[in-house]
Coordinates of C-alpha atoms in Angstrom, one line a residue:
L17 CA 55.6 -134.3 36.6
E18 CA 52.0 -134.7 35.2
K19 CA 50.7 -133.3 38.4
V20 CA 53.1 -130.4 37.5
R21 CA 51.6 -130.6 34.4
A22 CA 48.5 -130.7 34.8
D23 CA 48.6 -128.1 37.8
H24 CA 50.1 -125.4 35.2
A25 CA 47.8 -126.8 32.4
V26 CA 45.3 -125.9 35.2
K27 CA 46.9 -122.9 36.0
E28 CA 47.1 -121.9 31.7
S29 CA 43.7 -122.8 31.5
H30 CA 43.0 -120.1 34.4
S31 CA 45.1 -117.6 33.3
M32 CA 43.8 -117.8 29.5
A33 CA 40.2 -117.4 31.0
Y34 CA 41.4 -114.6 33.1
D35 CA 42.5 -113.1 29.6
E36 CA 39.6 -114.0 27.8
M37 CA 37.3 -112.4 30.5
Q38 CA 39.7 -109.6 30.8
K39 CA 40.0 -109.2 27.3
K40 CA 35.9 -110.1 27.2
G41 CA 36.0 -106.8 29.4
F42 CA 38.3 -104.6 27.4
Q43 CA 36.4 -105.5 24.3
E44 CA 33.0 -104.4 25.9
R45 CA 34.7 -101.5 27.7
Q46 CA 36.1 -100.2 23.9
D47 CA 32.9 -101.3 22.7
S48 CA 31.0 -99.1 25.1
L49 CA 33.7 -95.8 24.6
T50 CA 33.3 -96.1 21.1
A51 CA 29.9 -96.2 21.5
K52 CA 29.7 -92.9 24.2
L53 CA 32.3 -91.4 21.3
V54 CA 30.0 -92.6 18.2
E55 CA 27.6 -90.8 20.5
R56 CA 29.7 -88.4 21.7
E57 CA 30.2 -87.7 17.9
E58 CA 27.0 -87.8 17.0
A59 CA 25.9 -85.3 19.9
L60 CA 28.5 -82.8 18.3
A61 CA 27.6 -83.0 14.5
I62 CA 23.7 -82.4 15.9
A63 CA 25.0 -79.7 17.8
E64 CA 27.5 -78.0 14.9
R65 CA 24.0 -78.4 12.6
H66 CA 22.3 -76.5 15.0
L67 CA 25.2 -74.0 15.8
A68 CA 25.4 -73.6 12.3
S69 CA 22.0 -73.6 11.6
L70 CA 21.4 -70.4 14.9
Q71 CA 24.5 -68.2 13.3
E72 CA 22.5 -68.6 10.2
A73 CA 19.2 -67.7 11.7
V74 CA 21.2 -65.0 13.7
R75 CA 22.3 -64.0 10.0
L76 CA 19.5 -63.7 8.3
H77 CA 18.2 -62.0 11.7
N78 CA 21.3 -59.2 11.5
A79 CA 20.0 -59.2 7.3
E80 CA 17.0 -58.9 7.7
K81 CA 17.3 -55.6 10.8
K82 CA 19.9 -54.4 8.7
D83 CA 17.0 -54.5 5.8
K84 CA 14.8 -53.6 8.0
G85 CA 16.7 -50.5 9.1
E86 CA 17.5 -49.4 5.3
V87 CA 13.7 -49.5 4.7
D88 CA 13.5 -47.2 8.0
A89 CA 15.2 -44.9 6.4
L90 CA 13.8 -45.5 3.3
K91 CA 10.8 -44.6 4.9
D92 CA 11.3 -41.5 7.1
Q93 CA 13.0 -39.7 3.0
V94 CA 9.9 -40.2 1.8
K95 CA 7.8 -39.0 4.3
K96 CA 9.4 -36.3 4.3
M97 CA 9.5 -35.8 0.1
T98 CA 6.3 -36.5 0.7
D99 CA 6.0 -33.5 3.4
E100 CA 8.2 -31.5 0.9
V101 CA 5.8 -32.0 -1.8
K102 CA 3.0 -30.8 0.4
S103 CA 4.8 -28.1 1.4
K104 CA 5.2 -27.3 -2.0
Q105 CA 1.8 -27.9 -3.2
E106 CA 0.3 -25.6 -0.3
H107 CA 3.2 -22.9 -1.8
I108 CA 1.5 -23.0 -5.3
V109 CA -2.1 -23.0 -4.4
V110 CA -1.2 -19.6 -2.3
G111 CA 1.0 -18.4 -5.3
A112 CA -2.4 -19.2 -7.5
Q113 CA -4.5 -16.7 -5.1
Q114 CA -1.7 -14.7 -4.9
V115 CA -1.9 -14.0 -9.0
A116 CA -5.6 -14.3 -9.2
T117 CA -5.1 -11.6 -6.2
L118 CA -3.2 -9.0 -8.2
R119 CA -5.2 -10.2 -11.3
T120 CA -8.0 -8.9 -9.9
E121 CA -6.1 -5.6 -8.7
V122 CA -4.9 -5.0 -11.8
Q123 CA -8.3 -5.4 -13.3
K124 CA -9.5 -2.9 -10.7
L125 CA -6.5 -0.8 -11.2
Q126 CA -6.8 -0.6 -15.3
D127 CA -10.9 0.0 -14.6
T128 CA -9.3 2.9 -12.8
V129 CA -7.1 4.4 -14.7
L130 CA -10.3 4.6 -18.0
V131 CA -12.2 6.6 -15.3
L132 CA -8.9 8.8 -14.2
E133 CA -8.6 9.1 -18.2
E134 CA -12.1 10.5 -18.9
Q135 CA -12.6 12.3 -16.1
A136 CA -8.6 14.0 -17.1
K137 CA -10.8 14.9 -20.5
I138 CA -13.7 16.3 -19.1
F139 CA -11.3 18.2 -16.8
Q140 CA -9.6 19.1 -19.3
L141 CA -12.7 20.4 -21.6
D142 CA -13.9 22.3 -18.3
F143 CA -10.7 23.5 -17.9
E144 CA -10.6 24.6 -21.8
A145 CA -13.9 26.6 -21.6
E146 CA -13.1 27.8 -18.0
R147 CA -9.4 28.9 -19.5
K148 CA -12.0 30.7 -22.7
A149 CA -14.3 31.9 -20.4
R150 CA -11.8 33.4 -18.0
E151 CA -10.3 35.2 -21.4
S152 CA -13.8 36.4 -22.5
V153 CA -14.0 37.8 -19.1
I154 CA -10.5 39.4 -19.1
T155 CA -10.9 41.3 -22.6
E156 CA -14.5 42.1 -21.2
K157 CA -12.9 44.0 -18.1
E158 CA -9.9 45.1 -20.2
R159 CA -12.8 47.2 -22.3
I160 CA -14.7 48.4 -19.3
L161 CA -12.1 49.4 -18.1
E162 CA -11.5 50.9 -21.5
D163 CA -14.3 52.3 -21.2
L164 CA -14.0 53.4 -17.6
R165 CA -11.8 55.4 -18.2
H166 CA -12.8 57.2 -20.9
L167 CA -16.0 57.8 -18.8
M168 CA -13.1 58.8 -16.0
K169 CA -12.0 61.7 -18.0
R170 CA -15.3 62.8 -19.3
N171 CA -16.3 63.1 -16.1
T172 CA -13.1 64.8 -15.4
D173 CA -13.8 67.2 -18.0
L174 CA -17.0 67.6 -16.9
L175 CA -16.1 68.6 -13.5
K176 CA -13.7 71.0 -14.1
E177 CA -16.2 72.6 -16.2
V178 CA -18.3 73.1 -13.4
N179 CA -15.8 74.1 -11.3
D180 CA -14.7 76.7 -13.9
L181 CA -18.5 77.6 -14.1
R182 CA -18.8 77.5 -10.3
N183 CA -15.9 79.4 -9.9
N184 CA -16.4 82.1 -13.1
P185 CA -20.4 82.3 -13.4
P186 CA -21.4 84.1 -16.7
Q187 CA -22.2 87.9 -16.2
E188 CA -25.7 88.7 -17.4
N189 CA -25.9 92.6 -19.7
A190 CA -29.0 93.4 -19.0
T191 CA -31.7 92.0 -16.2
P192 CA -35.3 92.0 -17.4
S193 CA -36.9 94.9 -16.0
E194 CA -40.0 94.0 -14.0
P195 CA -43.1 95.8 -14.2
G196 CA -44.1 98.0 -11.6
P197 CA -47.1 98.4 -8.9
S198 CA -49.8 100.9 -9.8
P199 CA -49.4 104.0 -7.8
R200 CA -52.3 103.7 -6.8
R201 CA -51.8 99.9 -5.4
Q202 CA -48.4 100.7 -4.1
E203 CA -50.1 103.8 -1.7
R204 CA -52.2 100.7 -0.6
T205 CA -50.5 98.0 0.1
P206 CA -47.5 98.6 2.4
S207 CA -43.9 97.5 1.2
P208 CA -43.1 94.3 3.7
P209 CA -40.0 94.4 5.3
A210 CA -37.1 93.3 4.2
P211 CA -35.9 89.9 4.9
R212 CA -32.1 89.0 6.7
P213 CA -29.5 87.6 4.6
I214 CA -29.4 83.6 5.7
Q215 CA -25.8 82.6 5.3
L216 CA -25.3 79.0 4.0
R217 CA -22.6 77.6 4.8
S218 CA -21.0 75.4 1.9
R219 CA -19.7 71.7 2.9
P220 CA -17.0 70.5 1.1
R221 CA -17.6 68.4 -2.5
Q222 CA -16.8 65.1 -1.5
F223 CA -16.0 62.0 -4.3
I224 CA -16.5 58.4 -4.5
C225 CA -15.0 55.9 -5.9
P226 CA -17.5 53.7 -8.9
N227 CA -15.6 50.6 -6.9
S228 CA -18.7 49.5 -5.4
N229 CA -16.5 47.2 -3.3
C230 CA -14.1 50.5 -2.1
N231 CA -16.9 53.7 -2.0
L232 CA -14.4 55.4 -0.2
P233 CA -15.0 59.6 -0.4
F234 CA -12.1 61.8 -1.2
N235 CA -11.7 65.3 -1.1
S236 CA -10.4 66.4 -4.5
L237 CA -11.0 65.5 -7.7
E238 CA -6.8 64.0 -8.3
E239 CA -6.7 62.4 -5.2
V240 CA -10.1 59.7 -6.6
H241 CA -8.4 59.9 -10.2
Q242 CA -5.1 58.1 -8.2
H243 CA -7.5 56.1 -6.2
V244 CA -9.6 54.8 -9.3
V245 CA -6.5 53.8 -11.1
A246 CA -4.8 51.9 -8.5
C247 CA -8.1 50.4 -7.1
W248 CA -9.4 49.3 -10.8
D249 CA -5.6 48.3 -11.6
L250 CA -5.7 50.7 -14.7
Q251 CA -3.2 51.3 -16.7
D252 CA -1.8 54.9 -18.5

């Protein structure tokens, strides 16, 4: 019985030692697993912090990229507005040059208008002088034509008188007796033969127009009178 008890005690001691060893092994495994779990948790926490930092970096990068895009858009707008301002300034410069050119042309036109006004005054004075001279010439022409009418009438009367005298020559009542030659001289000097009568052909009388630019011949006084009235534009 004691041997059994001793064996049983040995077995129990062995069993307890084995249990202790098992417990110790389990404890070591548990500690090892716990250490690994802690390490994994720490690594996970580090990874989470790294992930958070990466997410923050990505967010900041996206925000910076977005801000950069907005800045680029604003820069483009500023550039466009600057180009528009430059274009407007160029248009303003061109407009100022055109205004200066127009002012110069207006000044030239004003000077030309003044010159033309002076010329118009001179032309007006010349026209008035020419009109007065023309009126005086017309008056002188009318006076000359009136004198010509009187002269033509006088000429007509004189020509009629000449024609009347030619057609009806005055008859002499007595012809003066010429002293006859002495008988001795008449006997000594033979009488010359009587000359033959010479018949002269009378040329038709022509009347010339007194206008120096015309000088047309006419056969009768009435024809030249009618022609002179039409040629000199005479009015009865």
